Amino acid sequence: MIKRIKELEKISRLLEPTAHERKEARKKVVTYSEDFLNDIEKINAYNVTPDKGIALHESPISESPITIDKAIKLIEKNVDYPGLNPASGGHLAYIPGGGIYYSALGDYLADIFNRYAGVFYAGPGAVRMENMLIKWMAGIVGYPQNATGNLTSGGSLANLMGVVTARDAKNISSKNISKSVIYLTQQVHHSVDKAIRIAGLKECIIRHVPMDERHKMNSEELEKIIADDKKKNLNPFLVIASAGTTDIGAIDPLEEIGKIAKKNNIWYHIDAAYGGFFVLTDEGKEKLKGIELSDSLTIDPHKGLFLPYGLGVVLVKDAQKLRQSHFYQAQYLQDALFESEEMSPADLSPELTKHFRGLRLWLPLKLMGLKPFRVCLEEKLLLAKYFYSEIKKLGFEVGTEPELSVCTYRWIPKKGNADEFNKKLLDEVVADGRIFISSTLLDGKFTLRFACLSFRTHLKQVDLLLKILKDKVKILEKK
Ligand SMILES: Cc1ncc(COP(=O)(O)O)c(C=O)c1O
């Protein structure tokens, strides 16, 4: 047996590269990523390719290794080239991501040391760091310091946890589900609809509250519908507002909704995945007044703090409510069970073992300080206003002035169908590749969107988009 163990050990040890092998691989990875970063302004925001990375299948997972050079080549051609380049400042579609560099170093350290961030007993420092970040975010949105939350993989999971917590806090079960009512607008992000379904709440009554002309929830209507539902002996228990809708960046009347929720004893969840961090700016703070009245909140650092994908946050004002929905004790974890001043993420989320997500947020905030983040958000607000006024000057039809950093617009052609024209215009811009834009259906009309949230988007990229749009419209109008 010893002989066999030793044979196995010899091969197992291949999993631990030598210092020299690490250095070689690291050098190549760093060179590859540095070349990308040094050229980021010249690299397309979108690449249309016929193969879409299909060659990955030609190199299946097998018993034998390949070199780091070959691996990088495969990644470069099949992963990092085709489709959207979310690291580009030319990414002005959907809700742009970011890719703050020091987050990558945070992830690197988190992965090398592999600190266990699920349970305080195992990773006290890691848990303290995550809890400290949660307290910081709770503070900036005006939650009390005894609020809690969880670092999730993104906004969808944060919304799910908010909805699950609301469900349990309001005792929704098979006994009362069909009489229980959820209020939201048609503009709520679809992750909220998914969350309701996954949380087992699809049998609730879902009321789509009418919106005003700016696509914000009409709070007077909300109040009326709730009163009506109460008269019908129904059980209004959850209202979900948006602080920055994905389509157009609209902020629901957060303060009014908060008052209505309180008066009617309804759980108030706000999806601020996109808009939440604008609270760091003076303008955003003013516009997001009332955010602090919510019971739970989604806010995404991988949107508003420009982090690479993989970090959303749910905040819950009453810590015990989040815990009651997610706590579970297993016998084999008995050593970790003791009272401490820090709550463990494993008791506050569906996850037990998890990526140590805190470091990817803590490191950039510490190494750069908050100021450039705040200023960059302010720049995005102004860029959206600038785009709005310039695109209008070019003759495009625009929606209302952007509330945050999303602006909608469309070209009304001299002849032919406007929807078809704008679809063609979008395809032309995407095929060009330098700037990536997206569209939505707004009031039934095909509408183009300008969504500015990448920390790499500056005046240069916005002017380039304006120029591309102007040139493409000219060409398409001639056809
Ligand atoms: C307003 C809003 N909520 C929730 C989400 C979902 O977040 P994620 O994609 O991180 O799961 C998004 C994504 O764009 C969003 O814009």
CSV table of C-alpha atoms and ligand atoms in Angstrom, one decimal:
chain,number,residue,atom,x,y,z
A,1,MET,CA,0.0,0.0,0.0
A,2,ILE,CA,2.8,2.4,0.9
A,3,LYS,CA,4.4,1.8,-2.4
A,4,ARG,CA,1.1,2.7,-4.2
A,5,ILE,CA,0.6,5.7,-2.1
A,6,LYS,CA,4.0,7.0,-3.0
A,7,GLU,CA,3.4,6.4,-6.7
A,8,LEU,CA,0.1,8.3,-6.4
A,9,GLU,CA,1.8,11.1,-4.5
A,10,LYS,CA,4.4,11.5,-7.2
A,11,ILE,CA,1.6,12.3,-9.7
A,12,SER,CA,-0.5,14.2,-7.3
A,13,ARG,CA,2.3,16.5,-6.7
A,14,LEU,CA,2.0,17.7,-10.3
A,15,LEU,CA,-0.9,19.7,-9.0
A,16,GLU,CA,1.7,21.9,-7.2
A,17,PRO,CA,3.7,23.7,-9.8
A,18,THR,CA,7.3,24.5,-8.8
A,19,ALA,CA,8.3,28.1,-8.1
A,20,HIS,CA,9.9,28.2,-11.6
A,21,GLU,CA,6.8,26.8,-13.3
A,22,ARG,CA,4.6,29.3,-11.4
A,23,LYS,CA,6.9,32.1,-12.4
A,24,GLU,CA,6.8,31.1,-16.1
A,25,ALA,CA,3.0,30.7,-16.2
A,26,ARG,CA,2.5,33.9,-14.3
A,27,LYS,CA,4.8,35.8,-16.6
A,28,LYS,CA,2.9,34.7,-19.7
A,29,VAL,CA,-0.5,35.4,-18.1
A,30,VAL,CA,0.6,38.8,-16.9
A,31,THR,CA,2.1,39.6,-20.4
A,32,TYR,CA,-1.2,38.6,-22.0
A,33,SER,CA,-3.3,40.7,-19.7
A,34,GLU,CA,-0.9,43.7,-19.8
A,35,ASP,CA,-1.0,43.6,-23.6
A,36,PHE,CA,-4.8,43.7,-23.4
A,37,LEU,CA,-4.9,46.6,-20.9
A,38,ASN,CA,-2.2,48.6,-22.7
A,39,ASP,CA,-4.3,48.4,-25.9
A,40,ILE,CA,-7.7,48.6,-24.3
A,41,GLU,CA,-8.6,51.9,-26.0
A,42,LYS,CA,-7.9,50.4,-29.4
A,43,ILE,CA,-9.6,47.1,-28.9
A,44,ASN,CA,-13.1,46.8,-30.2
A,45,ALA,CA,-16.1,46.8,-27.9
A,46,TYR,CA,-17.7,44.0,-29.9
A,47,ASN,CA,-16.4,41.5,-32.4
A,48,VAL,CA,-18.8,39.7,-34.8
A,49,THR,CA,-17.3,36.3,-35.7
A,50,PRO,CA,-18.8,33.5,-37.6
A,51,ASP,CA,-17.3,30.8,-35.3
A,52,LYS,CA,-18.2,32.3,-31.9
A,53,GLY,CA,-15.4,30.4,-30.1
A,54,ILE,CA,-16.3,27.0,-31.5
A,55,ALA,CA,-12.7,25.9,-31.7
A,56,LEU,CA,-12.7,25.4,-27.9
A,57,HIS,CA,-14.4,22.1,-28.6
A,58,GLU,CA,-11.4,21.0,-30.7
A,59,SER,CA,-9.4,20.9,-27.5
A,60,PRO,CA,-11.4,18.8,-25.2
A,61,ILE,CA,-10.5,18.1,-21.5
A,62,SER,CA,-8.2,15.1,-21.5
A,63,GLU,CA,-5.7,13.3,-19.4
A,64,SER,CA,-2.7,15.2,-20.9
A,65,PRO,CA,-1.8,18.8,-20.2
A,66,ILE,CA,-1.2,21.6,-22.7
A,67,THR,CA,1.3,24.4,-22.3
A,68,ILE,CA,0.3,27.8,-20.9
A,69,ASP,CA,1.1,29.3,-24.4
A,70,LYS,CA,-1.4,27.0,-26.0
A,71,ALA,CA,-4.0,27.7,-23.3
A,72,ILE,CA,-3.6,31.4,-23.7
A,73,LYS,CA,-3.9,31.1,-27.5
A,74,LEU,CA,-7.2,29.2,-27.1
A,75,ILE,CA,-8.5,31.7,-24.6
A,76,GLU,CA,-7.5,34.6,-26.8
A,77,LYS,CA,-9.1,33.4,-30.0
A,78,ASN,CA,-12.2,31.7,-28.6
A,79,VAL,CA,-13.0,33.5,-25.4
A,80,ASP,CA,-11.5,37.0,-25.3
A,81,TYR,CA,-12.1,37.9,-29.0
A,82,PRO,CA,-15.6,37.0,-30.0
A,83,GLY,CA,-18.7,38.9,-28.8
A,84,LEU,CA,-18.8,41.7,-26.3
A,85,ASN,CA,-15.7,43.1,-24.7
A,86,PRO,CA,-17.1,44.2,-21.3
A,87,ALA,CA,-13.8,45.7,-20.3
A,88,SER,CA,-14.1,48.2,-23.1
A,89,GLY,CA,-15.0,51.9,-22.5
A,90,GLY,CA,-17.0,51.5,-25.7
A,91,HIS,CA,-19.4,49.2,-23.9
A,92,LEU,CA,-22.5,51.4,-23.8
A,93,ALA,CA,-25.1,48.7,-23.8
A,94,TYR,CA,-27.3,46.9,-21.3
A,95,ILE,CA,-25.8,47.9,-17.9
A,96,PRO,CA,-22.1,48.0,-18.6
A,97,GLY,CA,-19.6,46.1,-16.4
A,98,GLY,CA,-16.2,47.3,-15.5
A,99,GLY,CA,-13.0,45.5,-14.5
A,100,ILE,CA,-11.2,47.6,-12.0
A,101,TYR,CA,-7.7,46.2,-12.0
A,102,TYR,CA,-7.0,45.8,-8.3
A,103,SER,CA,-10.1,43.6,-8.0
A,104,ALA,CA,-8.2,41.1,-10.1
A,105,LEU,CA,-5.4,41.2,-7.7
A,106,GLY,CA,-7.8,40.9,-4.8
A,107,ASP,CA,-9.2,37.8,-6.5
A,108,TYR,CA,-5.7,36.5,-7.0
A,109,LEU,CA,-4.9,36.8,-3.3
A,110,ALA,CA,-8.3,35.4,-2.3
A,111,ASP,CA,-7.6,32.4,-4.5
A,112,ILE,CA,-4.0,31.8,-3.5
A,113,PHE,CA,-4.7,32.0,0.2
A,114,ASN,CA,-8.2,30.5,-0.2
A,115,ARG,CA,-9.5,32.0,3.1
A,116,TYR,CA,-12.8,30.6,4.1
A,117,ALA,CA,-15.2,33.5,4.1
A,118,GLY,CA,-18.3,31.5,5.0
A,119,VAL,CA,-17.9,31.1,8.8
A,120,PHE,CA,-16.3,33.5,11.3
A,121,TYR,CA,-14.7,30.6,13.2
A,122,ALA,CA,-12.7,29.5,10.1
A,123,GLY,CA,-12.0,32.9,8.6
A,124,PRO,CA,-12.4,35.6,11.2
A,125,GLY,CA,-10.5,38.2,9.2
A,126,ALA,CA,-12.2,37.4,5.9
A,127,VAL,CA,-15.6,37.5,7.5
A,128,ARG,CA,-14.8,40.8,9.3
A,129,MET,CA,-13.7,42.3,6.0
A,130,GLU,CA,-16.9,41.3,4.3
A,131,ASN,CA,-19.1,42.5,7.2
A,132,MET,CA,-17.1,45.7,7.3
A,133,LEU,CA,-17.9,46.3,3.6
A,134,ILE,CA,-21.6,45.5,4.2
A,135,LYS,CA,-21.7,48.0,7.1
A,136,TRP,CA,-20.0,50.6,4.8
A,137,MET,CA,-22.6,50.1,2.1
A,138,ALA,CA,-25.4,50.1,4.7
A,139,GLY,CA,-24.0,53.4,5.8
A,140,ILE,CA,-24.0,55.0,2.4
A,141,VAL,CA,-27.6,54.2,1.7
A,142,GLY,CA,-28.7,55.4,5.2
A,143,TYR,CA,-29.4,52.0,6.8
A,144,PRO,CA,-28.6,51.7,10.5
A,145,GLN,CA,-25.3,50.1,11.6
A,146,ASN,CA,-27.0,47.0,12.9
A,147,ALA,CA,-28.3,46.3,9.4
A,148,THR,CA,-26.7,43.3,7.7
A,149,GLY,CA,-26.4,41.8,4.3
A,150,ASN,CA,-24.5,39.5,2.1
A,151,LEU,CA,-22.0,39.7,-0.8
A,152,THR,CA,-23.6,37.7,-3.6
A,153,SER,CA,-22.5,36.7,-7.0
A,154,GLY,CA,-24.7,39.5,-8.6
A,155,GLY,CA,-27.9,41.4,-8.5
A,156,SER,CA,-30.2,38.5,-9.4
A,157,LEU,CA,-29.1,36.5,-6.3
A,158,ALA,CA,-29.4,39.6,-4.2
A,159,ASN,CA,-33.0,40.2,-5.4
A,160,LEU,CA,-33.8,36.6,-4.8
A,161,MET,CA,-32.5,36.8,-1.2
A,162,GLY,CA,-34.5,40.0,-0.6
A,163,VAL,CA,-37.7,38.4,-1.9
A,164,VAL,CA,-37.2,35.2,0.2
A,165,THR,CA,-36.5,37.3,3.3
A,166,ALA,CA,-39.7,39.3,2.6
A,167,ARG,CA,-41.7,36.1,2.1
A,168,ASP,CA,-40.6,34.7,5.5
A,169,ALA,CA,-40.8,38.0,7.4
A,170,LYS,CA,-44.4,38.3,6.3
A,171,ASN,CA,-45.2,34.6,7.0
A,172,ILE,CA,-46.3,33.8,3.4
A,173,SER,CA,-46.9,30.1,3.1
A,174,SER,CA,-49.3,27.7,1.3
A,175,LYS,CA,-52.0,28.8,3.8
A,176,ASN,CA,-52.2,32.4,2.5
A,177,ILE,CA,-50.2,32.6,-0.7
A,178,SER,CA,-53.2,32.9,-3.1
A,179,LYS,CA,-54.4,36.0,-1.1
A,180,SER,CA,-51.0,37.6,-0.8
A,181,VAL,CA,-50.2,40.5,-3.1
A,182,ILE,CA,-46.9,41.8,-4.5
A,183,TYR,CA,-46.7,45.3,-6.1
A,184,LEU,CA,-44.2,46.3,-8.8
A,185,THR,CA,-44.1,47.9,-12.2
A,186,GLN,CA,-43.6,46.5,-15.7
A,187,GLN,CA,-40.2,48.2,-15.6
A,188,VAL,CA,-38.8,46.1,-12.8
A,189,HIS,CA,-35.8,44.0,-13.8
A,190,HIS,CA,-36.7,40.5,-14.9
A,191,SER,CA,-34.5,39.0,-12.2
A,192,VAL,CA,-37.2,40.2,-9.8
A,193,ASP,CA,-39.8,38.2,-11.7
A,194,LYS,CA,-37.5,35.2,-11.6
A,195,ALA,CA,-36.9,35.7,-7.9
A,196,ILE,CA,-40.7,35.7,-7.2
A,197,ARG,CA,-41.0,32.4,-9.2
A,198,ILE,CA,-37.9,30.7,-7.6
A,199,ALA,CA,-39.0,31.8,-4.1
A,200,GLY,CA,-42.2,29.8,-4.7
A,201,LEU,CA,-44.4,33.0,-4.9
A,202,LYS,CA,-45.8,32.7,-8.4
A,203,GLU,CA,-49.2,31.9,-6.9
A,204,CYS,CA,-49.3,35.3,-5.2
A,205,ILE,CA,-51.3,38.0,-6.8
A,206,ILE,CA,-48.9,40.3,-8.8
A,207,ARG,CA,-50.1,43.8,-9.3
A,208,HIS,CA,-48.4,45.9,-12.0
A,209,VAL,CA,-48.7,49.4,-10.6
A,210,PRO,CA,-49.3,52.0,-13.4
A,211,MET,CA,-46.4,54.3,-14.2
A,212,ASP,CA,-46.2,58.0,-15.0
A,213,GLU,CA,-44.9,59.3,-18.3
A,214,ARG,CA,-41.3,58.9,-17.0
A,215,HIS,CA,-41.9,55.2,-16.4
A,216,LYS,CA,-41.8,55.6,-12.6
A,217,MET,CA,-44.3,53.9,-10.3
A,218,ASN,CA,-47.3,56.0,-9.7
A,219,SER,CA,-47.4,56.1,-5.9
A,220,GLU,CA,-51.0,57.4,-5.7
A,221,GLU,CA,-52.1,54.5,-7.8
A,222,LEU,CA,-50.1,52.2,-5.5
A,223,GLU,CA,-51.9,53.5,-2.5
A,224,LYS,CA,-55.3,53.1,-4.1
A,225,ILE,CA,-54.7,49.6,-5.3
A,226,ILE,CA,-53.5,48.5,-1.8
A,227,ALA,CA,-56.5,50.1,-0.2
A,228,ASP,CA,-58.7,48.2,-2.7
A,229,ASP,CA,-56.9,44.9,-2.0
A,230,LYS,CA,-57.4,45.4,1.7
A,231,LYS,CA,-61.1,45.9,1.2
A,232,LYS,CA,-61.2,42.6,-0.7
A,233,ASN,CA,-59.6,41.0,2.3
A,234,LEU,CA,-56.4,40.3,0.5
A,235,ASN,CA,-52.9,40.3,2.1
A,236,PRO,CA,-50.6,43.0,0.6
A,237,PHE,CA,-47.1,42.0,1.8
A,238,LEU,CA,-44.4,43.2,-0.6
A,239,VAL,CA,-43.7,46.2,-2.8
A,240,ILE,CA,-40.7,46.2,-5.0
A,241,ALA,CA,-39.4,49.5,-6.4
A,242,SER,CA,-36.5,50.3,-8.8
A,243,ALA,CA,-33.8,52.8,-8.1
A,244,GLY,CA,-32.6,53.0,-11.6
A,245,THR,CA,-34.5,50.8,-14.1
A,246,THR,CA,-32.4,48.9,-16.6
A,247,ASP,CA,-34.4,50.1,-19.6
A,248,ILE,CA,-34.1,53.9,-19.0
A,249,GLY,CA,-32.6,54.4,-15.6
A,250,ALA,CA,-35.8,55.7,-14.0
A,251,ILE,CA,-36.0,56.0,-10.2
A,252,ASP,CA,-39.4,55.2,-8.7
A,253,PRO,CA,-40.7,57.7,-6.0
A,254,LEU,CA,-38.8,55.9,-3.3
A,255,GLU,CA,-39.9,58.2,-0.4
A,256,GLU,CA,-43.6,58.1,-1.2
A,257,ILE,CA,-43.5,54.3,-1.7
A,258,GLY,CA,-41.6,53.9,1.6
A,259,LYS,CA,-44.3,55.9,3.5
A,260,ILE,CA,-47.1,53.8,1.9
A,261,ALA,CA,-45.3,50.6,2.7
A,262,LYS,CA,-44.8,51.6,6.3
A,263,LYS,CA,-48.4,52.7,6.7
A,264,ASN,CA,-49.6,49.4,5.4
A,265,ASN,CA,-47.0,47.2,7.1
A,266,ILE,CA,-45.7,46.0,3.7
A,267,TRP,CA,-42.1,44.7,3.2
A,268,TYR,CA,-40.3,47.3,1.0
A,269,HIS,CA,-37.6,45.9,-1.3
A,270,ILE,CA,-35.6,48.2,-3.7
A,271,ASP,CA,-33.7,47.0,-6.6
A,272,ALA,CA,-30.9,49.5,-6.8
A,273,ALA,CA,-28.5,47.1,-8.5
A,274,TYR,CA,-27.8,49.6,-11.2
A,275,GLY,CA,-28.5,53.0,-9.6
A,276,GLY,CA,-27.6,52.5,-5.9
A,277,PHE,CA,-24.0,53.6,-6.0
A,278,PHE,CA,-25.0,57.0,-7.5
A,279,VAL,CA,-25.8,57.8,-3.9
A,280,LEU,CA,-22.1,58.6,-3.6
A,281,THR,CA,-22.7,61.7,-5.7
A,282,ASP,CA,-24.5,64.8,-4.6
A,283,GLU,CA,-27.0,64.6,-7.5
A,284,GLY,CA,-27.6,60.9,-6.9
A,285,LYS,CA,-28.1,61.3,-3.2
A,286,GLU,CA,-30.8,63.8,-3.8
A,287,LYS,CA,-32.5,61.7,-6.4
A,288,LEU,CA,-32.3,58.5,-4.3
A,289,LYS,CA,-33.9,60.1,-1.2
A,290,GLY,CA,-36.1,57.5,0.4
A,291,ILE,CA,-33.8,54.6,-0.4
A,292,GLU,CA,-33.2,54.3,3.4
A,293,LEU,CA,-36.8,53.6,4.0
A,294,SER,CA,-36.6,50.2,2.4
A,295,ASP,CA,-36.4,46.9,4.4
A,296,SER,CA,-34.1,45.3,1.9
A,297,LEU,CA,-32.0,46.5,-1.0
A,298,THR,CA,-30.0,45.2,-3.9
A,299,ILE,CA,-26.9,47.2,-4.8
A,300,ASP,CA,-24.2,45.9,-7.3
A,301,PRO,CA,-20.5,46.7,-7.0
A,302,HIS,CA,-20.0,45.0,-10.3
A,303,LYS,CA,-22.1,47.7,-11.9
A,304,GLY,CA,-21.9,50.9,-9.9
A,305,LEU,CA,-18.4,50.4,-8.5
A,306,PHE,CA,-17.0,49.2,-11.8
A,307,LEU,CA,-15.8,45.8,-10.5
A,308,PRO,CA,-15.3,42.8,-12.7
A,309,TYR,CA,-18.4,40.6,-12.8
A,310,GLY,CA,-19.1,38.6,-9.7
A,311,LEU,CA,-20.2,40.9,-7.0
A,312,GLY,CA,-23.7,42.0,-6.0
A,313,VAL,CA,-25.0,42.8,-2.5
A,314,VAL,CA,-28.2,42.4,-0.6
A,315,LEU,CA,-28.7,44.6,2.4
A,316,VAL,CA,-31.4,43.9,5.0
A,317,LYS,CA,-32.3,46.5,7.6
A,318,ASP,CA,-33.4,44.0,10.3
A,319,ALA,CA,-30.5,41.5,10.5
A,320,GLN,CA,-32.6,38.9,12.2
A,321,LYS,CA,-35.0,38.7,9.3
A,322,LEU,CA,-32.2,37.8,6.8
A,323,ARG,CA,-30.8,35.3,9.3
A,324,GLN,CA,-34.2,33.6,10.0
A,325,SER,CA,-34.5,32.9,6.2
A,326,HIS,CA,-31.0,31.5,5.7
A,327,PHE,CA,-29.7,30.1,9.0
A,328,TYR,CA,-29.2,26.4,9.4
A,329,GLN,CA,-27.1,24.3,11.8
A,330,ALA,CA,-25.4,21.1,10.8
A,331,GLN,CA,-24.0,18.7,13.3
A,332,TYR,CA,-20.6,18.5,11.6
A,333,LEU,CA,-20.3,22.3,12.1
A,334,GLN,CA,-20.6,22.1,15.8
A,335,ASP,CA,-17.1,23.4,16.5
A,336,ALA,CA,-17.9,26.6,14.6
A,337,LEU,CA,-21.0,27.2,16.7
A,338,PHE,CA,-20.3,29.9,19.2
A,339,GLU,CA,-21.5,33.4,19.9
A,340,SER,CA,-19.4,36.1,18.3
A,341,GLU,CA,-19.6,39.7,17.5
A,342,GLU,CA,-19.6,39.0,13.8
A,343,MET,CA,-22.3,37.3,11.9
A,344,SER,CA,-21.2,34.6,9.5
A,345,PRO,CA,-22.1,34.9,5.8
A,346,ALA,CA,-23.2,31.2,5.8
A,347,ASP,CA,-26.0,32.1,8.3
A,348,LEU,CA,-27.2,34.9,6.1
A,349,SER,CA,-27.2,33.3,2.6
A,350,PRO,CA,-27.9,30.1,0.8
A,351,GLU,CA,-24.2,29.5,0.4
A,352,LEU,CA,-21.9,27.7,2.8
A,353,THR,CA,-18.5,27.5,1.0
A,354,LYS,CA,-18.1,30.6,-1.1
A,355,HIS,CA,-15.6,32.6,-3.0
A,356,PHE,CA,-14.0,35.2,-0.7
A,357,ARG,CA,-15.6,38.1,-2.5
A,358,GLY,CA,-14.8,40.8,-0.1
A,359,LEU,CA,-11.1,41.2,-1.1
A,360,ARG,CA,-12.1,42.1,-4.7
A,361,LEU,CA,-14.0,45.1,-3.3
A,362,TRP,CA,-11.8,46.0,-0.3
A,363,LEU,CA,-8.5,46.1,-2.2
A,364,PRO,CA,-9.5,48.6,-4.9
A,365,LEU,CA,-11.3,50.8,-2.3
A,366,LYS,CA,-8.3,50.8,-0.1
A,367,LEU,CA,-5.7,51.3,-2.8
A,368,MET,CA,-7.5,54.1,-4.6
A,369,GLY,CA,-9.7,55.6,-2.0
A,370,LEU,CA,-13.4,56.4,-2.6
A,371,LYS,CA,-12.9,59.7,-4.4
A,372,PRO,CA,-12.1,58.5,-7.9
A,373,PHE,CA,-15.2,56.2,-7.7
A,374,ARG,CA,-17.4,59.0,-6.7
A,375,VAL,CA,-16.0,61.3,-9.4
A,376,CYS,CA,-16.3,58.7,-12.1
A,377,LEU,CA,-20.0,58.2,-11.2
A,378,GLU,CA,-20.5,62.0,-11.4
A,379,GLU,CA,-18.7,61.9,-14.8
A,380,LYS,CA,-21.1,59.2,-16.0
A,381,LEU,CA,-24.1,61.3,-15.0
A,382,LEU,CA,-22.8,64.3,-17.0
A,383,LEU,CA,-21.8,62.2,-20.0
A,384,ALA,CA,-25.4,60.9,-20.2
A,385,LYS,CA,-26.7,64.5,-20.1
A,386,TYR,CA,-24.1,65.5,-22.8
A,387,PHE,CA,-25.2,62.5,-25.0
A,388,TYR,CA,-28.8,63.5,-24.5
A,389,SER,CA,-28.3,67.1,-25.7
A,390,GLU,CA,-25.9,66.1,-28.6
A,391,ILE,CA,-28.1,63.3,-30.0
A,392,LYS,CA,-31.0,65.6,-29.9
A,393,LYS,CA,-29.0,68.1,-32.0
A,394,LEU,CA,-28.3,65.4,-34.5
A,395,GLY,CA,-32.1,65.1,-35.0
A,396,PHE,CA,-32.8,61.9,-33.1
A,397,GLU,CA,-36.0,61.6,-31.1
A,398,VAL,CA,-35.2,61.3,-27.4
A,399,GLY,CA,-37.0,60.2,-24.3
A,400,THR,CA,-37.0,62.3,-21.2
A,401,GLU,CA,-33.7,63.7,-19.9
A,402,PRO,CA,-31.7,60.9,-18.3
A,403,GLU,CA,-32.3,60.6,-14.6
A,404,LEU,CA,-29.1,58.7,-14.1
A,405,SER,CA,-26.7,57.5,-16.9
A,406,VAL,CA,-29.1,55.8,-19.3
A,407,CYS,CA,-30.6,57.7,-22.3
A,408,THR,CA,-33.1,56.4,-24.9
A,409,TYR,CA,-33.2,57.6,-28.5
A,410,ARG,CA,-34.3,56.6,-32.0
A,411,TRP,CA,-34.2,57.9,-35.5
A,412,ILE,CA,-37.4,58.7,-37.3
A,413,PRO,CA,-36.5,58.0,-41.0
A,414,LYS,CA,-37.8,60.1,-43.8
A,415,LYS,CA,-39.6,57.1,-45.2
A,416,GLY,CA,-40.2,53.5,-44.2
A,417,ASN,CA,-40.7,51.9,-40.8
A,418,ALA,CA,-38.9,53.5,-37.9
A,419,ASP,CA,-38.6,50.2,-35.9
A,420,GLU,CA,-36.9,48.5,-38.8
A,421,PHE,CA,-34.6,51.5,-39.5
A,422,ASN,CA,-33.4,51.6,-35.8
A,423,LYS,CA,-32.8,47.8,-35.8
A,424,LYS,CA,-30.7,48.2,-38.9
A,425,LEU,CA,-28.9,51.2,-37.3
A,426,LEU,CA,-28.1,49.1,-34.2
A,427,ASP,CA,-26.8,46.2,-36.4
A,428,GLU,CA,-24.6,48.6,-38.2
A,429,VAL,CA,-23.1,50.1,-35.0
A,430,VAL,CA,-22.5,46.6,-33.6
A,431,ALA,CA,-20.9,45.4,-36.8
A,432,ASP,CA,-18.6,48.4,-36.8
A,433,GLY,CA,-17.4,47.1,-33.4
A,434,ARG,CA,-15.8,50.2,-31.9
A,435,ILE,CA,-18.8,50.9,-29.7
A,436,PHE,CA,-21.4,48.5,-28.5
A,437,ILE,CA,-25.0,49.6,-28.0
A,438,SER,CA,-28.3,47.8,-27.3
A,439,SER,CA,-32.0,48.4,-27.7
A,440,THR,CA,-35.3,47.9,-25.9
A,441,LEU,CA,-38.9,48.0,-26.6
A,442,LEU,CA,-40.3,51.2,-25.0
A,443,ASP,CA,-44.0,51.7,-25.2
A,444,GLY,CA,-44.0,49.2,-28.0
A,445,LYS,CA,-41.3,51.1,-30.0
A,446,PHE,CA,-37.9,49.8,-30.9
A,447,THR,CA,-35.7,52.2,-29.0
A,448,LEU,CA,-31.9,52.5,-28.8
A,449,ARG,CA,-30.2,52.8,-25.4
A,450,PHE,CA,-27.1,54.7,-24.3
A,451,ALA,CA,-26.0,53.2,-21.0
A,452,CYS,CA,-22.9,54.8,-19.5
A,453,LEU,CA,-21.4,53.0,-16.5
A,454,SER,CA,-18.0,51.7,-17.6
A,455,PHE,CA,-15.2,53.5,-15.7
A,456,ARG,CA,-13.4,53.5,-19.1
A,457,THR,CA,-16.1,55.5,-20.8
A,458,HIS,CA,-15.1,59.1,-21.2
A,459,LEU,CA,-15.9,62.0,-23.6
A,460,LYS,CA,-13.9,60.3,-26.4
A,461,GLN,CA,-16.1,57.2,-26.5
A,462,VAL,CA,-19.3,59.2,-26.4
A,463,ASP,CA,-18.2,61.5,-29.2
A,464,LEU,CA,-17.1,58.4,-31.2
A,465,LEU,CA,-20.6,56.9,-30.8
A,466,LEU,CA,-22.2,60.2,-31.8
A,467,LYS,CA,-20.0,60.2,-34.9
A,468,ILE,CA,-20.8,56.6,-35.8
A,469,LEU,CA,-24.5,57.2,-35.4
A,470,LYS,CA,-24.4,60.3,-37.6
A,471,ASP,CA,-22.4,58.5,-40.3
A,472,LYS,CA,-24.6,55.3,-40.3
A,473,VAL,CA,-27.9,57.3,-40.4
A,474,LYS,CA,-26.6,59.1,-43.5
A,475,ILE,CA,-25.7,55.9,-45.2
A,476,LEU,CA,-29.0,54.2,-44.2
A,477,GLU,CA,-31.1,57.1,-45.2
A,478,LYS,CA,-29.6,57.0,-48.7
A,479,LYS,CA,-30.4,53.3,-49.2
B,1,LIG,C1,-31.8,47.0,-12.2
B,1,LIG,C2,-31.2,45.6,-12.3
B,1,LIG,N1,-31.5,44.7,-11.3
B,1,LIG,C3,-30.9,43.5,-11.3
B,1,LIG,C4,-30.0,43.1,-12.3
B,1,LIG,C5,-29.5,41.7,-12.3
B,1,LIG,O1,-28.2,41.8,-11.8
B,1,LIG,P1,-27.1,40.6,-12.2
B,1,LIG,O2,-27.0,40.6,-13.7
B,1,LIG,O3,-25.9,41.1,-11.5
B,1,LIG,O4,-27.6,39.3,-11.7
B,1,LIG,C6,-29.7,44.0,-13.3
B,1,LIG,C7,-28.8,43.6,-14.4
B,1,LIG,O5,-28.5,44.3,-15.3
B,1,LIG,C8,-30.3,45.3,-13.3
B,1,LIG,O6,-30.0,46.2,-14.2
